[in-house]
Amino acid sequence: MRRIRTIAVLPTLFTVGNLVCGFFAIVVASRIPAPESAQIPVAAAIEYRAAPVRVPDLNREDPTHNLMFAGWLIFLAMVFDALDGQVARLSRTNTDFGAQLDSLCDVVTFGVAPAILLVKMCPTFSYLHPKAIWIIAAFFAACAAMRLARYNVESGDHDDHLNFCGLPTPAAAAVIAGFAILTYTLRLEDNTFALYDRWMQYTLPIFSVPVALLMVSRIPYPHLVNQMLHGQRSFDHVVKLLVALVAIMLVRGYAVPILCVVFVLGPPLRYFWLQARGYAPKRAGRW
């Protein structure tokens, strides 16, 4: 057995931060009790003791608050996940230890945590179809683990890191986390929340199945972080990024889930459209 003598400190701390966020997302989601009936609650029936901005108050009587908090923890983990790779490349400290640790943390944060969050987000579906919801959640987590294992085996130093082969696990987790945030955003509007909640609880579990399959597919996906931030860009490019970030933050409760769904569905639609026109990619995982 070959013993590890040194590891890169800063990238490792970012990677562990990813794991910690995923762990606490599971803890927060687990505070939501199991459903006792199939009745879909309306916003007026959900009590909360603090204003929505007081995120640190974990109120068990407000399930949408815990869903929102768990969703943002997953997005915070995505920030740590993006930073650890960037820091490792900038400091030239890419190691096998860092790659393996990153995948182990991603399994928890982007595989297990969103799967549990999915179960807690859909109490009506969970009550009516308890076996189906757990099978779907387990299938999602399993596909995330297999996608990460395949990435470790197939990736190499020659890769340009500008495209992914299959849907990245953080993006798949972001779909579920985004709808958790949208649930919290709409909860104060009785009619809107009731309509959305009924639609979401029956649609999201079914939609999670193709999302899981896209993770283990060969459909190419762009690496947005590297494509937008890689190398030197024009001044206008930086300004456009800042304007886009400000616009997203102003309506983040609505923009986040919409952008996540667009990112998940856009590449497959483009891929099959190119195939239908005879312009299929020559290599899997590349446009």
PDB file of N, CA, C and O in Angstrom, residues 12 15 84 93-103:
ATOM      1  N   THR A  12      -8.642  20.885  -0.901  1.00  0.00           N
ATOM      2  CA  THR A  12      -9.259  19.871  -0.043  1.00  0.00           C
ATOM      3  C   THR A  12     -10.297  20.489   0.882  1.00  0.00           C
ATOM      4  O   THR A  12     -11.368  19.908   1.106  1.00  0.00           O
ATOM      5  N   THR A  15     -13.415  21.098  -1.063  1.00  0.00           N
ATOM      6  CA  THR A  15     -14.109  19.831  -1.324  1.00  0.00           C
ATOM      7  C   THR A  15     -14.858  19.352  -0.082  1.00  0.00           C
ATOM      8  O   THR A  15     -15.992  18.880  -0.175  1.00  0.00           O
ATOM      9  N   ASP A  84     -13.159  24.209  -5.906  1.00  0.00           N
ATOM     10  CA  ASP A  84     -12.046  23.307  -5.602  1.00  0.00           C
ATOM     11  C   ASP A  84     -11.281  22.918  -6.862  1.00  0.00           C
ATOM     12  O   ASP A  84     -10.044  22.844  -6.861  1.00  0.00           O
ATOM     13  N   THR A  93      -2.172  21.774  -8.312  1.00  0.00           N
ATOM     14  CA  THR A  93      -2.139  20.756  -7.251  1.00  0.00           C
ATOM     15  C   THR A  93      -3.185  19.676  -7.505  1.00  0.00           C
ATOM     16  O   THR A  93      -3.773  19.143  -6.564  1.00  0.00           O
ATOM     17  N   ASN A  94      -3.439  19.371  -8.775  1.00  0.00           N
ATOM     18  CA  ASN A  94      -4.354  18.277  -9.101  1.00  0.00           C
ATOM     19  C   ASN A  94      -3.732  16.948  -8.682  1.00  0.00           C
ATOM     20  O   ASN A  94      -2.611  16.626  -9.090  1.00  0.00           O
ATOM     21  N   THR A  95      -4.433  16.195  -7.874  1.00  0.00           N
ATOM     22  CA  THR A  95      -3.921  14.904  -7.401  1.00  0.00           C
ATOM     23  C   THR A  95      -5.021  13.852  -7.487  1.00  0.00           C
ATOM     24  O   THR A  95      -6.212  14.177  -7.560  1.00  0.00           O
ATOM     25  N   ASP A  96      -4.618  12.590  -7.473  1.00  0.00           N
ATOM     26  CA  ASP A  96      -5.592  11.497  -7.454  1.00  0.00           C
ATOM     27  C   ASP A  96      -6.419  11.530  -6.175  1.00  0.00           C
ATOM     28  O   ASP A  96      -7.608  11.218  -6.181  1.00  0.00           O
ATOM     29  N   PHE A  97      -5.778  11.919  -5.071  1.00  0.00           N
ATOM     30  CA  PHE A  97      -6.501  12.023  -3.798  1.00  0.00           C
ATOM     31  C   PHE A  97      -7.630  13.041  -3.913  1.00  0.00           C
ATOM     32  O   PHE A  97      -8.765  12.786  -3.486  1.00  0.00           O
ATOM     33  N   GLY A  98      -7.348  14.203  -4.494  1.00  0.00           N
ATOM     34  CA  GLY A  98      -8.373  15.228  -4.639  1.00  0.00           C
ATOM     35  C   GLY A  98      -9.510  14.785  -5.530  1.00  0.00           C
ATOM     36  O   GLY A  98     -10.678  15.067  -5.245  1.00  0.00           O
ATOM     37  N   ALA A  99      -9.174  14.060  -6.614  1.00  0.00           N
ATOM     38  CA  ALA A  99     -10.210  13.589  -7.534  1.00  0.00           C
ATOM     39  C   ALA A  99     -11.129  12.575  -6.862  1.00  0.00           C
ATOM     40  O   ALA A  99     -12.356  12.629  -7.018  1.00  0.00           O
ATOM     41  N   GLN A 100     -10.539  11.649  -6.104  1.00  0.00           N
ATOM     42  CA  GLN A 100     -11.351  10.639  -5.421  1.00  0.00           C
ATOM     43  C   GLN A 100     -12.187  11.258  -4.313  1.00  0.00           C
ATOM     44  O   GLN A 100     -13.367  10.908  -4.142  1.00  0.00           O
ATOM     45  N   LEU A 101     -11.603  12.173  -3.558  1.00  0.00           N
ATOM     46  CA  LEU A 101     -12.355  12.832  -2.490  1.00  0.00           C
ATOM     47  C   LEU A 101     -13.505  13.644  -3.064  1.00  0.00           C
ATOM     48  O   LEU A 101     -14.616  13.643  -2.511  1.00  0.00           O
ATOM     49  N   ASP A 102     -13.266  14.309  -4.186  1.00  0.00           N
ATOM     50  CA  ASP A 102     -14.309  15.109  -4.813  1.00  0.00           C
ATOM     51  C   ASP A 102     -15.493  14.242  -5.227  1.00  0.00           C
ATOM     52  O   ASP A 102     -16.659  14.615  -5.014  1.00  0.00           O
ATOM     53  N   SER A 103     -15.214  13.079  -5.790  1.00  0.00           N
ATOM     54  CA  SER A 103     -16.300  12.194  -6.216  1.00  0.00           C
ATOM     55  C   SER A 103     -17.070  11.638  -5.026  1.00  0.00           C
ATOM     56  O   SER A 103     -18.293  11.530  -5.068  1.00  0.00           O
TER      57      SER A 103
END
